Short mmCIF file of C-alpha atoms and ligand atoms in Angstrom, two decimals:
data_model
loop_
_atom_site.label_atom_id
_atom_site.label_comp_id
_atom_site.label_asym_id
_atom_site.label_seq_id
_atom_site.Cartn_x
_atom_site.Cartn_y
_atom_site.Cartn_z
CA MET A 66 0.00 0.00 0.00
CA GLN A 67 2.98 2.32 0.15
CA ILE A 68 3.66 4.77 -2.62
CA PHE A 69 6.32 7.42 -2.97
CA GLU A 70 8.91 5.25 -1.33
CA GLN A 71 11.40 6.74 -3.71
CA HIS A 72 10.14 9.73 -5.61
CA GLU A 73 11.78 10.54 -8.94
CA SER A 74 13.26 13.68 -7.41
CA GLY A 75 14.95 11.56 -4.77
CA ILE A 76 12.74 12.85 -1.96
CA ARG A 77 11.53 10.05 0.25
CA GLY A 78 8.05 10.07 1.69
CA TYR A 79 5.29 7.65 2.40
CA CYS A 80 1.60 7.11 2.32
CA ARG A 81 0.32 5.00 5.16
CA THR A 82 -3.11 4.03 4.00
CA TYR A 83 -4.29 5.65 0.81
CA PRO A 84 -2.19 4.77 -2.24
CA THR A 85 -2.98 7.70 -4.47
CA VAL A 86 -2.15 11.38 -4.86
CA PHE A 87 -4.94 13.75 -3.86
CA SER A 88 -5.26 17.08 -5.53
CA THR A 89 -8.54 18.81 -4.63
CA ALA A 90 -11.15 18.59 -1.91
CA SER A 91 -14.56 19.99 -1.10
CA ASN A 92 -16.62 19.39 2.05
CA ALA A 93 -16.66 15.60 2.57
CA ARG A 94 -14.98 14.67 -0.70
CA GLN A 95 -11.39 14.44 -1.84
CA THR A 96 -10.40 13.94 -5.46
CA ASP A 97 -7.17 12.38 -6.62
CA GLU A 98 -5.08 13.55 -9.54
CA ASN A 99 -6.75 10.95 -11.77
CA GLY A 100 -10.14 12.52 -11.11
CA LYS A 101 -11.41 9.77 -8.81
CA SER A 102 -13.61 11.15 -6.03
CA TYR A 103 -13.55 9.71 -2.50
CA ILE A 104 -15.95 10.27 0.36
CA ASP A 105 -13.91 11.32 3.37
CA PHE A 106 -14.76 9.50 6.61
CA PHE A 107 -11.34 10.36 8.03
CA ALA A 108 -11.43 14.17 7.90
CA GLY A 109 -7.74 14.68 8.61
CA ALA A 110 -7.99 12.65 11.84
CA GLY A 111 -10.60 15.04 13.15
CA VAL A 112 -9.16 18.29 11.81
CA LEU A 113 -11.80 18.92 9.14
CA ASN A 114 -14.95 18.96 11.25
CA PHE A 115 -16.37 21.66 8.97
CA GLY A 116 -15.35 20.06 5.70
CA HIS A 117 -12.60 20.65 3.18
CA ASN A 118 -12.44 24.19 1.86
CA ASN A 119 -15.43 25.33 3.88
CA PRO A 120 -16.82 28.19 1.74
CA ALA A 121 -17.33 30.73 4.57
CA MET A 122 -13.84 30.06 5.95
CA LYS A 123 -12.25 30.19 2.52
CA LYS A 124 -13.93 33.52 1.82
CA ALA A 125 -12.83 34.96 5.17
CA VAL A 126 -9.23 33.80 4.67
CA ILE A 127 -9.06 35.16 1.11
CA GLU A 128 -10.43 38.52 2.28
CA TYR A 129 -7.91 38.62 5.12
CA LEU A 130 -5.05 37.92 2.71
CA GLU A 131 -6.32 40.45 0.19
CA ASN A 132 -6.36 43.05 2.94
CA ASP A 133 -2.77 42.23 3.92
CA GLY A 134 -3.78 40.90 7.33
CA VAL A 135 -0.94 40.01 9.71
CA LEU A 136 -0.05 36.36 9.17
CA HIS A 137 2.45 35.66 11.89
CA SER A 138 2.00 37.36 15.19
CA LEU A 139 3.77 35.32 17.90
CA ASP A 140 2.52 36.76 21.21
CA MET A 141 1.44 40.04 19.65
CA TYR A 142 -2.18 40.99 19.60
CA THR A 143 -3.88 41.11 16.18
CA THR A 144 -7.42 41.77 15.05
CA ALA A 145 -7.64 38.13 13.90
CA LYS A 146 -6.56 36.87 17.33
CA ARG A 147 -8.93 39.26 19.07
CA SER A 148 -11.91 38.10 16.97
CA PHE A 149 -11.13 34.48 17.74
CA ILE A 150 -10.73 35.05 21.47
CA SER A 151 -13.88 37.13 21.83
CA SER A 152 -15.95 34.70 19.72
CA PHE A 153 -14.64 31.75 21.72
CA VAL A 154 -15.49 33.41 25.01
CA ASP A 155 -18.94 34.57 23.84
CA THR A 156 -19.93 31.41 21.99
CA ILE A 157 -18.35 28.61 23.97
CA LEU A 158 -17.28 29.71 27.45
CA THR A 159 -19.92 32.24 28.58
CA PRO A 160 -23.01 30.11 27.81
CA ARG A 161 -21.43 27.31 29.88
CA SER A 162 -20.40 29.68 32.70
CA MET A 163 -16.82 28.49 32.18
CA ASP A 164 -14.04 30.75 33.42
CA TYR A 165 -10.80 29.94 31.62
CA LYS A 166 -7.76 31.70 30.23
CA LEU A 167 -6.86 30.86 26.62
CA GLN A 168 -3.24 29.93 25.99
CA PHE A 169 -2.25 29.39 22.38
CA MET A 170 0.03 26.41 22.09
CA GLY A 171 0.39 25.86 18.39
CA PRO A 172 0.87 24.36 16.10
CA THR A 173 0.13 20.78 17.16
CA GLY A 174 -1.96 18.94 19.71
CA SER A 175 1.20 17.48 21.20
CA ASN A 176 2.39 21.03 21.92
CA ALA A 177 -0.81 21.68 23.85
CA VAL A 178 -0.51 18.46 25.87
CA GLU A 179 3.17 19.10 26.56
CA ALA A 180 2.36 22.58 27.87
CA ALA A 181 -0.48 21.25 30.03
CA LEU A 182 1.82 18.68 31.63
CA LYS A 183 4.54 21.25 32.18
CA LEU A 184 2.11 23.66 33.81
CA ALA A 185 0.63 20.94 36.05
CA ARG A 186 4.14 20.10 37.27
CA LYS A 187 4.89 23.75 37.90
CA VAL A 188 1.62 24.35 39.76
CA THR A 189 1.96 21.30 42.01
CA GLY A 190 5.73 21.00 42.26
CA ARG A 191 5.27 17.29 41.55
CA GLN A 192 6.58 15.13 38.77
CA ASP A 193 4.42 12.07 38.06
CA VAL A 194 1.28 12.06 35.97
CA VAL A 195 -1.56 9.52 35.89
CA ALA A 196 -2.59 8.45 32.37
CA PHE A 197 -4.99 5.75 31.22
CA SER A 198 -5.02 2.59 29.11
CA HIS A 199 -5.78 3.21 25.39
CA GLY A 200 -5.12 6.94 25.81
CA PHE A 201 -3.42 8.87 23.03
CA HIS A 202 -1.88 12.24 23.78
CA GLY A 203 0.81 12.82 21.17
CA MET A 204 4.32 11.99 20.05
CA THR A 205 6.60 14.45 21.87
CA LEU A 206 8.39 12.96 24.86
CA GLY A 207 6.00 14.11 27.62
CA SER A 208 2.82 13.51 25.64
CA LEU A 209 4.18 10.20 24.34
CA ALA A 210 4.89 9.07 27.89
CA CYS A 211 1.16 9.52 28.59
CA THR A 212 0.17 7.66 25.42
CA ALA A 213 -0.77 4.08 26.21
CA ASN A 214 0.32 2.30 23.03
CA SER A 215 3.67 0.67 23.81
CA TYR A 216 4.52 0.37 20.10
CA PHE A 217 4.61 4.17 19.92
CA ARG A 218 6.37 4.53 23.26
CA ASP A 219 9.07 1.96 22.48
CA ALA A 220 9.88 3.86 19.28
CA ALA A 221 11.41 6.56 21.50
CA GLY A 222 14.24 4.13 22.15
CA VAL A 223 14.91 5.66 25.58
CA PRO A 224 13.03 5.75 28.88
CA LEU A 225 10.26 8.34 28.84
CA PRO A 226 9.16 10.47 31.82
CA HIS A 227 7.55 8.26 34.46
CA VAL A 228 3.79 7.87 34.21
CA ILE A 229 1.42 6.02 36.54
CA ARG A 230 -0.94 3.96 34.37
CA ALA A 231 -4.50 3.16 35.27
CA PRO A 232 -7.33 1.35 33.47
CA PHE A 233 -9.66 3.59 31.47
CA GLY A 234 -13.38 3.32 32.22
CA CYS A 235 -14.52 -0.24 32.20
CA GLU A 236 -11.55 -2.37 31.36
CA PRO A 237 -11.77 -4.84 29.69
CA VAL A 238 -14.45 -3.07 27.69
CA CYS A 239 -17.87 -4.50 28.44
CA GLN A 240 -20.92 -4.59 26.21
CA GLY A 241 -23.49 -2.05 27.38
CA CYS A 242 -21.43 0.04 29.76
CA THR A 243 -23.27 0.85 32.96
CA GLN A 244 -22.76 3.88 35.15
CA GLY A 245 -20.89 1.83 37.75
CA CYS A 246 -18.32 0.36 35.36
CA GLY A 247 -14.69 0.98 36.21
CA LEU A 248 -15.30 2.59 39.58
CA ASP A 249 -13.74 -0.32 41.48
CA SER A 250 -10.38 0.16 39.83
CA LEU A 251 -10.47 3.87 40.68
CA HIS A 252 -11.17 3.01 44.30
CA GLN A 253 -8.16 0.72 44.27
CA LEU A 254 -6.01 3.47 42.79
CA ARG A 255 -7.21 5.85 45.50
CA ALA A 256 -6.33 3.30 48.19
CA GLN A 257 -2.83 2.95 46.72
CA PHE A 258 -2.25 6.70 46.77
CA GLU A 259 -3.65 7.05 50.28
CA GLU A 260 -1.68 4.13 51.74
CA PRO A 261 1.59 5.67 53.01
CA SER A 262 3.52 2.39 52.66
CA SER A 263 2.68 2.07 48.94
CA GLY A 264 5.46 4.50 48.07
CA LEU A 265 3.33 5.92 45.26
CA PRO A 266 4.08 9.65 45.02
CA ARG A 267 1.14 12.05 44.71
CA PRO A 268 0.78 13.01 41.05
CA ALA A 269 0.87 16.43 39.38
CA ALA A 270 -2.08 15.59 37.14
CA PHE A 271 -4.52 13.08 35.78
CA ILE A 272 -4.75 13.33 31.99
CA LEU A 273 -7.36 11.62 29.86
CA GLU A 274 -9.65 11.83 26.86
CA ALA A 275 -13.32 11.65 27.87
CA ILE A 276 -13.80 9.72 24.64
CA GLN A 277 -10.65 8.05 23.45
CA ALA A 278 -10.16 8.36 19.72
CA GLU A 279 -6.86 6.88 18.49
CA GLY A 280 -6.93 4.22 21.20
CA GLY A 281 -9.98 2.57 19.63
CA VAL A 282 -12.95 4.81 20.48
CA HIS A 283 -13.71 4.10 24.13
CA VAL A 284 -16.43 6.15 25.78
CA ALA A 285 -16.17 6.70 29.54
CA SER A 286 -19.29 7.13 31.63
CA ALA A 287 -19.96 10.50 33.30
CA ALA A 288 -19.88 8.80 36.72
CA TRP A 289 -16.41 7.38 36.07
CA LEU A 290 -15.10 10.72 34.80
CA ARG A 291 -16.49 12.54 37.83
CA GLU A 292 -14.76 10.02 40.08
CA VAL A 293 -11.42 10.63 38.33
CA GLN A 294 -11.90 14.37 38.78
CA GLN A 295 -12.71 13.88 42.47
CA LEU A 296 -9.67 11.66 42.98
CA ALA A 297 -7.42 14.18 41.24
CA HIS A 298 -8.67 17.00 43.41
CA ASP A 299 -8.52 14.98 46.65
CA LEU A 300 -4.87 14.29 45.85
CA GLY A 301 -4.17 17.93 45.03
CA ALA A 302 -3.53 17.05 41.36
CA LEU A 303 -4.79 18.82 38.24
CA PHE A 304 -7.53 17.21 36.18
CA ILE A 305 -6.67 17.57 32.47
CA ILE A 306 -9.06 16.63 29.68
CA ASP A 307 -7.49 16.17 26.27
CA ASP A 308 -10.31 17.14 23.90
CA ILE A 309 -8.05 17.48 20.88
CA GLN A 310 -9.89 14.93 18.77
CA ALA A 311 -13.25 14.47 20.51
CA GLY A 312 -13.84 18.19 21.09
CA CYS A 313 -14.91 20.96 18.75
CA GLY A 314 -18.36 19.52 18.09
CA ARG A 315 -17.36 16.01 17.10
CA THR A 316 -19.55 14.23 19.62
CA GLY A 317 -22.64 16.44 19.21
CA ASN A 318 -21.60 19.04 21.79
CA TYR A 319 -18.70 21.49 21.66
CA PHE A 320 -16.82 19.62 24.39
CA SER A 321 -16.96 15.82 24.52
CA PHE A 322 -17.70 16.07 28.27
CA ASP A 323 -20.43 18.72 28.06
CA GLY A 324 -23.27 18.16 30.52
CA MET A 325 -21.31 15.68 32.66
CA GLY A 326 -20.73 18.01 35.60
CA LEU A 327 -16.96 18.25 35.01
CA SER A 328 -14.76 21.27 35.48
CA PRO A 329 -11.26 20.35 34.23
CA ASP A 330 -8.29 22.40 35.39
CA ILE A 331 -6.92 22.35 31.86
CA ILE A 332 -8.60 21.45 28.56
CA THR A 333 -6.38 20.82 25.55
CA LEU A 334 -7.80 21.64 22.12
CA ALA A 335 -6.32 21.50 18.60
CA LYS A 336 -7.23 19.85 15.26
CA GLY A 337 -10.70 21.26 14.42
CA ILE A 338 -10.39 24.62 16.19
CA GLY A 339 -8.45 26.15 13.29
CA GLY A 340 -11.47 25.43 11.08
CA ILE A 341 -9.99 25.17 7.63
CA GLY A 342 -7.21 22.71 8.41
CA THR A 343 -4.39 25.09 9.24
CA PRO A 344 -2.70 24.42 12.58
CA LEU A 345 -3.95 25.86 15.86
CA ALA A 346 -3.66 24.42 19.36
CA MET A 347 -4.91 25.99 22.54
CA ASN A 348 -5.18 25.22 26.22
CA LEU A 349 -8.04 26.44 28.35
CA VAL A 350 -6.55 26.96 31.78
CA LYS A 351 -8.33 27.83 35.02
CA PRO A 352 -7.25 31.38 35.95
CA GLU A 353 -5.64 30.32 39.25
CA HIS A 354 -3.26 27.99 37.37
CA ASP A 355 -2.59 30.39 34.52
CA ALA A 356 -1.14 32.80 37.08
CA HIS A 357 1.75 30.37 37.63
CA TRP A 358 3.32 31.25 34.32
CA GLU A 359 5.15 34.51 34.02
CA PRO A 360 5.06 36.13 30.57
CA GLY A 361 7.75 34.59 28.39
CA GLU A 362 8.17 31.44 30.49
CA HIS A 363 6.60 29.18 27.88
CA THR A 364 7.22 30.39 24.34
CA GLY A 365 7.29 29.07 20.80
CA THR A 366 7.44 30.46 17.27
CA PHE A 367 4.25 29.11 15.72
CA ARG A 368 1.73 29.59 18.46
CA GLY A 369 -1.40 31.09 17.06
CA GLN A 370 -1.58 31.37 13.30
CA ASP A 371 -3.62 34.30 12.12
CA ILE A 372 -5.15 32.38 9.20
CA SER A 373 -6.27 29.76 11.72
CA PHE A 374 -7.77 32.51 13.89
CA ILE A 375 -9.70 33.85 10.88
CA ALA A 376 -11.03 30.43 9.83
CA GLY A 377 -11.48 29.38 13.47
CA THR A 378 -13.67 32.41 14.12
CA GLU A 379 -15.89 31.35 11.21
CA ALA A 380 -16.01 27.82 12.67
CA LEU A 381 -17.31 29.23 15.95
CA ARG A 382 -20.35 30.61 14.10
CA TYR A 383 -21.56 27.01 13.83
CA PHE A 384 -21.97 27.04 17.61
CA GLU A 385 -24.03 30.22 17.81
CA ASP A 386 -27.12 28.02 17.49
CA ASP A 387 -27.67 24.28 18.00
CA ASN A 388 -28.36 23.35 14.35
CA LEU A 389 -25.04 21.69 13.52
CA MET A 390 -24.90 19.92 16.86
CA LYS A 391 -28.46 18.59 16.44
CA LEU A 392 -27.52 17.31 13.00
CA THR A 393 -24.33 15.76 14.42
CA ARG A 394 -26.32 13.89 17.05
CA ALA A 395 -28.88 12.70 14.47
CA ASN A 396 -26.20 11.65 11.97
CA GLY A 397 -24.33 9.94 14.78
CA ILE A 398 -27.36 7.74 15.36
CA LEU A 399 -27.53 6.92 11.63
CA MET A 400 -23.85 5.95 11.67
CA ARG A 401 -24.23 3.88 14.81
CA ASP A 402 -27.26 2.05 13.42
CA ALA A 403 -25.37 1.23 10.22
CA LEU A 404 -22.45 -0.22 12.20
CA GLN A 405 -24.77 -2.05 14.57
CA SER A 406 -26.51 -3.70 11.61
CA VAL A 407 -23.13 -5.18 10.62
CA ALA A 408 -22.41 -6.32 14.19
CA ASP A 409 -25.88 -7.88 14.53
CA ARG A 410 -25.47 -9.84 11.32
CA PHE A 411 -22.45 -11.69 12.74
CA PRO A 412 -23.38 -12.35 16.38
CA LYS A 413 -20.66 -14.98 16.85
CA ARG A 414 -17.87 -12.59 15.88
CA GLY A 415 -18.25 -10.45 19.03
CA LEU A 416 -18.03 -7.21 17.05
CA GLN A 417 -18.48 -4.05 19.10
CA VAL A 418 -19.88 -0.71 18.05
CA ARG A 419 -18.67 2.24 20.14
CA GLY A 420 -18.79 5.98 19.87
CA LYS A 421 -20.62 9.20 20.45
CA GLY A 422 -22.01 11.69 17.95
CA MET A 423 -20.11 11.54 14.68
CA MET A 424 -17.22 9.53 16.05
CA GLN A 425 -18.41 5.96 15.65
CA ALA A 426 -16.36 2.82 15.38
CA LEU A 427 -16.57 -0.87 14.66
CA ASP A 428 -14.18 -3.01 16.70
CA LEU A 429 -13.42 -6.02 14.52
CA GLY A 430 -11.09 -7.56 17.07
CA ASP A 431 -8.62 -8.26 14.24
CA GLY A 432 -6.12 -5.81 12.75
CA SER A 433 -5.65 -7.63 9.43
CA LEU A 434 -9.40 -7.78 8.85
CA ALA A 435 -9.65 -4.05 9.58
CA LYS A 436 -6.80 -3.42 7.12
CA GLN A 437 -8.56 -5.42 4.38
CA ILE A 438 -11.84 -3.58 4.93
CA THR A 439 -10.00 -0.23 4.89
CA ALA A 440 -8.40 -1.18 1.55
CA ASP A 441 -11.74 -2.34 0.10
CA CYS A 442 -13.36 0.94 1.16
CA PHE A 443 -10.55 2.85 -0.51
CA ALA A 444 -11.02 0.90 -3.75
CA ALA A 445 -14.75 1.67 -3.61
CA GLY A 446 -14.13 5.40 -3.03
CA LEU A 447 -14.30 5.80 0.75
CA LEU A 448 -11.54 6.93 3.11
CA VAL A 449 -11.59 5.42 6.59
CA GLY A 450 -8.87 5.06 9.20
CA PRO A 451 -8.04 2.12 11.45
CA CYS A 452 -7.15 2.74 15.09
CA GLY A 453 -6.98 0.92 18.43
CA SER A 454 -4.76 -1.92 19.51
CA GLY A 455 -3.16 -3.54 16.43
CA GLY A 456 -5.38 -1.38 14.20
CA ARG A 457 -8.38 -3.62 14.93
CA VAL A 458 -10.96 -0.83 15.10
CA ILE A 459 -12.29 1.20 12.15
CA LYS A 460 -13.22 4.69 13.20
CA LEU A 461 -15.65 6.77 11.15
CA ILE A 462 -15.22 10.53 11.57
CA PRO A 463 -16.68 12.33 8.55
CA PRO A 464 -16.89 16.12 8.49
CA LEU A 465 -19.86 17.23 10.58
CA THR A 466 -21.03 19.18 7.53
CA ILE A 467 -21.22 16.11 5.28
CA PRO A 468 -24.20 16.19 2.88
CA ASP A 469 -26.85 13.52 3.60
CA GLU A 470 -26.24 11.71 0.32
CA ASP A 471 -22.48 11.40 0.94
CA LEU A 472 -23.09 10.11 4.44
CA ALA A 473 -25.58 7.52 3.16
CA GLN A 474 -23.31 6.48 0.30
CA GLY A 475 -20.24 6.26 2.54
CA LEU A 476 -22.09 4.13 5.09
CA ALA A 477 -23.32 1.84 2.31
CA ILE A 478 -19.75 1.41 1.00
CA PHE A 479 -18.50 0.69 4.50
CA THR A 480 -21.19 -1.81 5.46
CA ASP A 481 -20.87 -3.66 2.10
CA ALA A 482 -17.09 -3.86 2.48
CA ALA A 483 -17.34 -5.07 6.09
CA ILE A 484 -20.06 -7.62 5.34
CA SER A 485 -18.19 -9.12 2.36
CA ARG A 486 -15.03 -9.61 4.45
CA LEU A 487 -16.92 -10.96 7.46
CA GLU A 488 -19.02 -13.49 5.49
N1 LIG B 280 -4.41 14.16 21.78
C1 LIG B 280 -5.33 13.51 21.07
C2 LIG B 280 -6.58 13.08 21.76
C3 LIG B 280 -5.16 13.24 19.71
O1 LIG B 280 -6.08 12.56 19.03
C4 LIG B 280 -3.97 13.70 19.08
C5 LIG B 280 -3.73 13.46 17.60
N2 LIG B 280 -4.25 12.32 17.06
C6 LIG B 280 -3.03 14.39 19.85
C7 LIG B 280 -3.27 14.60 21.19
C8 LIG B 280 -1.76 14.90 19.24
O2 LIG B 280 -2.01 15.90 18.31
P1 LIG B 280 -0.93 16.24 17.17
O3 LIG B 280 -0.88 15.04 16.26
O4 LIG B 280 -1.48 17.45 16.49
O5 LIG B 280 0.34 16.48 17.86
#
């Protein structure tokens, strides 16, 4: 499946999953240079929540460029940055009565996670962090240490910062998760921390995704998440939610944990917040923690791209009313039903459907089967991405703006491909 191993110009590159060269894209479709059109159920791993070349964002960016807007502003204030900040506060924070400082951490999600971990250590004066099974937090050393997948961690080739690992939600994953699932293991973890002879140092932070994406789409219950938050606070640790992939509307609410009674100390955001696909990463930090950083103590060159602020401000307009989120919830049910129909057809296979909103997944329990289905989908004109342990889960994350007919056609391609390989 690899192309471009050796390009004629001598430049080496690779293509992990899709052996073609894409040239144009619009909303939920990408077209390759041979003119073949593909429905996109991958959406740049959750970057393109509002579709490729979203017309309103494109228009705003072109206007900004035509007016010679500032493109690179570091920590300077620009009109683009100001619009983004005030829209974010008015549209997302104020209606939820959330009081947070915005820290731009661009360009990548890993940058945001790294900064969150660094701040938690500074605030608490402690070193260790608690992270959870199946979690994915990035590829830089600190974020990688918190990532569960040992294949990724071992690639570092050296010991990573020490992390205390705990089981995520109900582990092993049960069918039909109940509110009580996973609480026992949290109680055990609490007992370990509280038992002086255990030698377990109190952690700086607990970091987790409320809905794990790369790790195979695992959805934690609100009760379990609240218990983690309580444990973190009882231990004097920060509670960090990494909403880099599941946030920004993906699950049918702006935050994946909306309505669960959680108040994280830090929320990491990236991917979709830049709107059009240009990089932007940001941490929402409770004001009392933000005060721990003096100006200039945590810097970086590409933190806050003005084009991303312009497109990101347009993206926030989708959250001024509930229309897109209602559609996301309704389409999420359509997607789930389609996957469930595959699982129900093969009851002996033990297939699992998991997800929330428009992040839905089929756990095939078998990485090579998932790879074959991914390849069949590609041949039939659908882009999907495998995830989870050994790539055994196929995750569907189309743009939230996908037209009904593309969603229906994409689901039909996926279910046909899955059924033919499972029969
Ligand atoms: N956290 C989560 C939840 C992610 O899904 C990702 C990216 N897949 C990251 C962090 C890291 O983001 P980036 O690849 O932009 O560094």
